[in-house]
PDB file of C-alpha atoms in Angstrom:
ATOM      1  CA  UNK N   6     139.166  67.906 174.728  1.00 93.00           C
ATOM      2  CA  UNK N   7     141.515  66.829 171.917  1.00 95.00           C
ATOM      3  CA  UNK N   8     138.611  66.564 169.485  1.00 96.00           C
ATOM      4  CA  UNK N   9     137.479  70.097 170.346  1.00 96.00           C
ATOM      5  CA  UNK N  10     141.025  71.457 169.961  1.00 97.00           C
ATOM      6  CA  UNK N  11     141.386  69.777 166.565  1.00 98.00           C
ATOM      7  CA  UNK N  12     137.925  70.947 165.479  1.00 98.00           C
ATOM      8  CA  UNK N  13     138.866  74.523 166.432  1.00 97.00           C
ATOM      9  CA  UNK N  14     141.950  74.206 164.247  1.00 97.00           C
ATOM     10  CA  UNK N  15     139.806  72.877 161.416  1.00 98.00           C
ATOM     11  CA  UNK N  16     137.498  75.893 161.608  1.00 97.00           C
ATOM     12  CA  UNK N  17     140.440  78.316 161.798  1.00 96.00           C
ATOM     13  CA  UNK N  18     142.306  76.875 158.815  1.00 96.00           C
ATOM     14  CA  UNK N  19     139.240  76.292 156.651  1.00 97.00           C
ATOM     15  CA  UNK N  20     138.118  79.854 157.342  1.00 96.00           C
ATOM     16  CA  UNK N  21     141.551  81.361 156.663  1.00 94.00           C
ATOM     17  CA  UNK N  22     142.018  79.328 153.505  1.00 95.00           C
ATOM     18  CA  UNK N  23     138.651  80.332 152.105  1.00 97.00           C
ATOM     19  CA  UNK N  24     139.142  83.965 153.127  1.00 95.00           C
ATOM     20  CA  UNK N  25     142.572  84.133 151.474  1.00 94.00           C
ATOM     21  CA  UNK N  26     141.138  82.558 148.310  1.00 95.00           C
ATOM     22  CA  UNK N  27     138.062  84.770 148.089  1.00 96.00           C
ATOM     23  CA  UNK N  28     139.722  88.056 149.149  1.00 95.00           C
ATOM     24  CA  UNK N  29     143.215  87.793 147.683  1.00 94.00           C
ATOM     25  CA  UNK N  30     143.802  91.534 147.510  1.00 92.00           C
ATOM     26  CA  UNK N  31     142.513  92.310 150.984  1.00 93.00           C
ATOM     27  CA  UNK N  32     144.251  89.479 152.814  1.00 91.00           C
ATOM     28  CA  UNK N  33     147.563  89.871 151.010  1.00 92.00           C
ATOM     29  CA  UNK N  34     147.579  93.632 151.500  1.00 90.00           C
ATOM     30  CA  UNK N  35     146.924  93.230 155.240  1.00 87.00           C
ATOM     31  CA  UNK N  36     150.274  91.445 155.653  1.00 86.00           C
ATOM     32  CA  UNK N  37     152.158  93.656 153.211  1.00 85.00           C
ATOM     33  CA  UNK N  38     152.271  91.343 150.192  1.00 88.00           C
ATOM     34  CA  UNK N  39     152.168  92.789 146.695  1.00 90.00           C
ATOM     35  CA  UNK N  40     152.168  90.804 143.491  1.00 92.00           C
ATOM     36  CA  UNK N  41     154.709  91.714 140.833  1.00 92.00           C
ATOM     37  CA  UNK N  42     153.421  88.964 138.538  1.00 94.00           C
ATOM     38  CA  UNK N  43     150.296  86.905 138.066  1.00 94.00           C
ATOM     39  CA  UNK N  44     152.334  83.839 139.060  1.00 95.00           C
ATOM     40  CA  UNK N  45     152.812  85.398 142.508  1.00 93.00           C
ATOM     41  CA  UNK N  46     149.043  85.786 142.885  1.00 94.00           C
ATOM     42  CA  UNK N  47     148.625  82.155 141.854  1.00 95.00           C
ATOM     43  CA  UNK N  48     151.195  81.087 144.455  1.00 94.00           C
ATOM     44  CA  UNK N  49     149.454  83.109 147.171  1.00 94.00           C
ATOM     45  CA  UNK N  50     146.081  81.485 146.416  1.00 95.00           C
ATOM     46  CA  UNK N  51     147.695  78.052 146.257  1.00 96.00           C
ATOM     47  CA  UNK N  52     149.603  78.326 149.551  1.00 94.00           C
ATOM     48  CA  UNK N  53     147.413  80.641 151.608  1.00 93.00           C
ATOM     49  CA  UNK N  54     144.219  79.206 150.162  1.00 95.00           C
ATOM     50  CA  UNK N  55     144.831  75.615 149.137  1.00 96.00           C
ATOM     51  CA  UNK N  56     147.354  74.617 151.780  1.00 96.00           C
ATOM     52  CA  UNK N  57     145.319  76.140 154.593  1.00 96.00           C
ATOM     53  CA  UNK N  58     142.143  74.410 153.391  1.00 97.00           C
ATOM     54  CA  UNK N  59     144.110  71.154 153.285  1.00 97.00           C
ATOM     55  CA  UNK N  60     145.300  71.721 156.847  1.00 97.00           C
ATOM     56  CA  UNK N  61     141.745  72.458 157.916  1.00 97.00           C
ATOM     57  CA  UNK N  62     140.469  69.264 156.333  1.00 98.00           C
ATOM     58  CA  UNK N  63     143.164  67.205 158.046  1.00 98.00           C
ATOM     59  CA  UNK N  64     142.334  68.751 161.408  1.00 98.00           C
ATOM     60  CA  UNK N  65     138.627  68.053 160.784  1.00 98.00           C
ATOM     61  CA  UNK N  66     139.266  64.396 159.974  1.00 98.00           C
ATOM     62  CA  UNK N  67     141.558  64.065 163.008  1.00 97.00           C
ATOM     63  CA  UNK N  68     138.897  65.647 165.219  1.00 97.00           C
ATOM     64  CA  UNK N  69     136.192  63.199 164.190  1.00 97.00           C
ATOM     65  CA  UNK N  70     138.237  60.060 163.552  1.00 97.00           C
ATOM     66  CA  UNK N  71     139.637  59.048 166.932  1.00 95.00           C
ATOM     67  CA  UNK N  72     142.545  56.925 165.605  1.00 95.00           C
ATOM     68  CA  UNK N  73     144.013  60.074 163.993  1.00 96.00           C
ATOM     69  CA  UNK N  74     143.679  62.384 167.013  1.00 96.00           C
ATOM     70  CA  UNK N  75     147.164  61.733 168.358  1.00 96.00           C
ATOM     71  CA  UNK N  76     148.648  62.321 164.893  1.00 97.00           C
ATOM     72  CA  UNK N  77     146.603  65.502 164.591  1.00 97.00           C
ATOM     73  CA  UNK N  78     147.901  66.740 167.926  1.00 98.00           C
ATOM     74  CA  UNK N  79     151.484  65.935 166.986  1.00 97.00           C
ATOM     75  CA  UNK N  80     151.009  67.744 163.689  1.00 97.00           C
ATOM     76  CA  UNK N  81     149.563  70.761 165.509  1.00 97.00           C
ATOM     77  CA  UNK N  82     152.436  70.729 168.006  1.00 98.00           C
ATOM     78  CA  UNK N  83     155.064  70.623 165.276  1.00 98.00           C
ATOM     79  CA  UNK N  84     153.293  73.192 163.116  1.00 96.00           C
ATOM     80  CA  UNK N  85     152.564  75.730 165.837  1.00 97.00           C
ATOM     81  CA  UNK N  86     155.874  75.044 167.545  1.00 97.00           C
ATOM     82  CA  UNK N  87     157.803  75.811 164.361  1.00 97.00           C
ATOM     83  CA  UNK N  88     155.646  78.834 163.591  1.00 97.00           C
ATOM     84  CA  UNK N  89     156.267  80.203 167.093  1.00 97.00           C
ATOM     85  CA  UNK N  90     159.991  79.449 166.948  1.00 97.00           C
ATOM     86  CA  UNK N  91     160.442  81.132 163.575  1.00 97.00           C
ATOM     87  CA  UNK N  92     158.155  84.002 164.611  1.00 96.00           C
ATOM     88  CA  UNK N  93     160.259  84.635 167.720  1.00 96.00           C
ATOM     89  CA  UNK N  94     163.338  84.617 165.500  1.00 96.00           C
ATOM     90  CA  UNK N  95     161.874  87.286 163.245  1.00 96.00           C
ATOM     91  CA  UNK N  96     160.729  89.358 166.214  1.00 95.00           C
ATOM     92  CA  UNK N  97     164.327  89.374 167.430  1.00 95.00           C
ATOM     93  CA  UNK N  98     165.974  89.822 164.028  1.00 96.00           C
ATOM     94  CA  UNK N  99     163.760  92.454 162.417  1.00 94.00           C
ATOM     95  CA  UNK N 100     162.572  95.842 163.570  1.00 91.00           C
ATOM     96  CA  UNK N 101     159.459  97.850 162.749  1.00 88.00           C
ATOM     97  CA  UNK N 102     157.277  94.795 162.156  1.00 89.00           C
ATOM     98  CA  UNK N 103     154.055  96.401 163.269  1.00 87.00           C
ATOM     99  CA  UNK N 104     151.342  94.639 165.263  1.00 89.00           C
ATOM    100  CA  UNK N 105     150.627  91.624 163.071  1.00 88.00           C
ATOM    101  CA  UNK N 106     153.571  89.409 164.156  1.00 91.00           C
ATOM    102  CA  UNK N 107     152.838  90.130 167.820  1.00 94.00           C
ATOM    103  CA  UNK N 108     149.213  89.137 167.353  1.00 93.00           C
ATOM    104  CA  UNK N 109     150.284  85.938 165.628  1.00 93.00           C
ATOM    105  CA  UNK N 110     152.790  84.906 168.313  1.00 96.00           C
ATOM    106  CA  UNK N 111     150.055  85.502 170.892  1.00 96.00           C
ATOM    107  CA  UNK N 112     148.026  82.859 169.030  1.00 95.00           C
ATOM    108  CA  UNK N 113     150.754  80.453 167.888  1.00 96.00           C
ATOM    109  CA  UNK N 114     152.570  80.021 171.191  1.00 97.00           C
ATOM    110  CA  UNK N 115     149.474  79.084 173.254  1.00 97.00           C
ATOM    111  CA  UNK N 116     148.317  76.780 170.444  1.00 97.00           C
ATOM    112  CA  UNK N 117     151.715  75.024 170.498  1.00 97.00           C
ATOM    113  CA  UNK N 118     151.546  74.681 174.268  1.00 97.00           C
ATOM    114  CA  UNK N 119     147.965  73.396 174.116  1.00 97.00           C
ATOM    115  CA  UNK N 120     148.803  70.878 171.408  1.00 97.00           C
ATOM    116  CA  UNK N 121     151.828  69.705 173.369  1.00 97.00           C
ATOM    117  CA  UNK N 122     149.831  69.337 176.568  1.00 96.00           C
ATOM    118  CA  UNK N 123     147.072  67.360 174.837  1.00 96.00           C
ATOM    119  CA  UNK N 124     149.587  65.230 172.956  1.00 96.00           C
ATOM    120  CA  UNK N 125     151.442  64.424 176.195  1.00 95.00           C
ATOM    121  CA  UNK N 126     148.134  63.366 177.762  1.00 92.00           C
ATOM    122  CA  UNK N 127     147.645  60.841 174.978  1.00 88.00           C
ATOM    123  CA  UNK N 128     145.008  62.679 172.997  1.00 70.00           C
ATOM    124  CA  UNK N 129     142.121  62.215 175.353  1.00 56.00           C
ATOM    125  CA  UNK N 130     138.570  61.867 174.088  1.00 52.00           C
TER     126      UNK N 130
END
């Protein structure tokens, strides 16, 4: 089960990273980002493209290399847990956020819980 969870994360992050790299204008516009300078576009591609691809590759390696599964689950727990915690903070602090943050918390919170459950079980096979 842990391998499948990590593989799902690999697919999600590889897909998002490639999508953000190949459709910079569309993906950035969908979350309200605009680029005042070319350096901002470069930063978007680097973080939303490169970092997410890197996360996807780590999750893929952790899914298929059993000795890294527990580390992959811990990483997922910390990542999704922090995303959910900060997301909840922004949902409380800011108004008129639209649908996007609510969609994301509906994904991030269950992923944090799932990662925590799998991690607590010892990673499983």
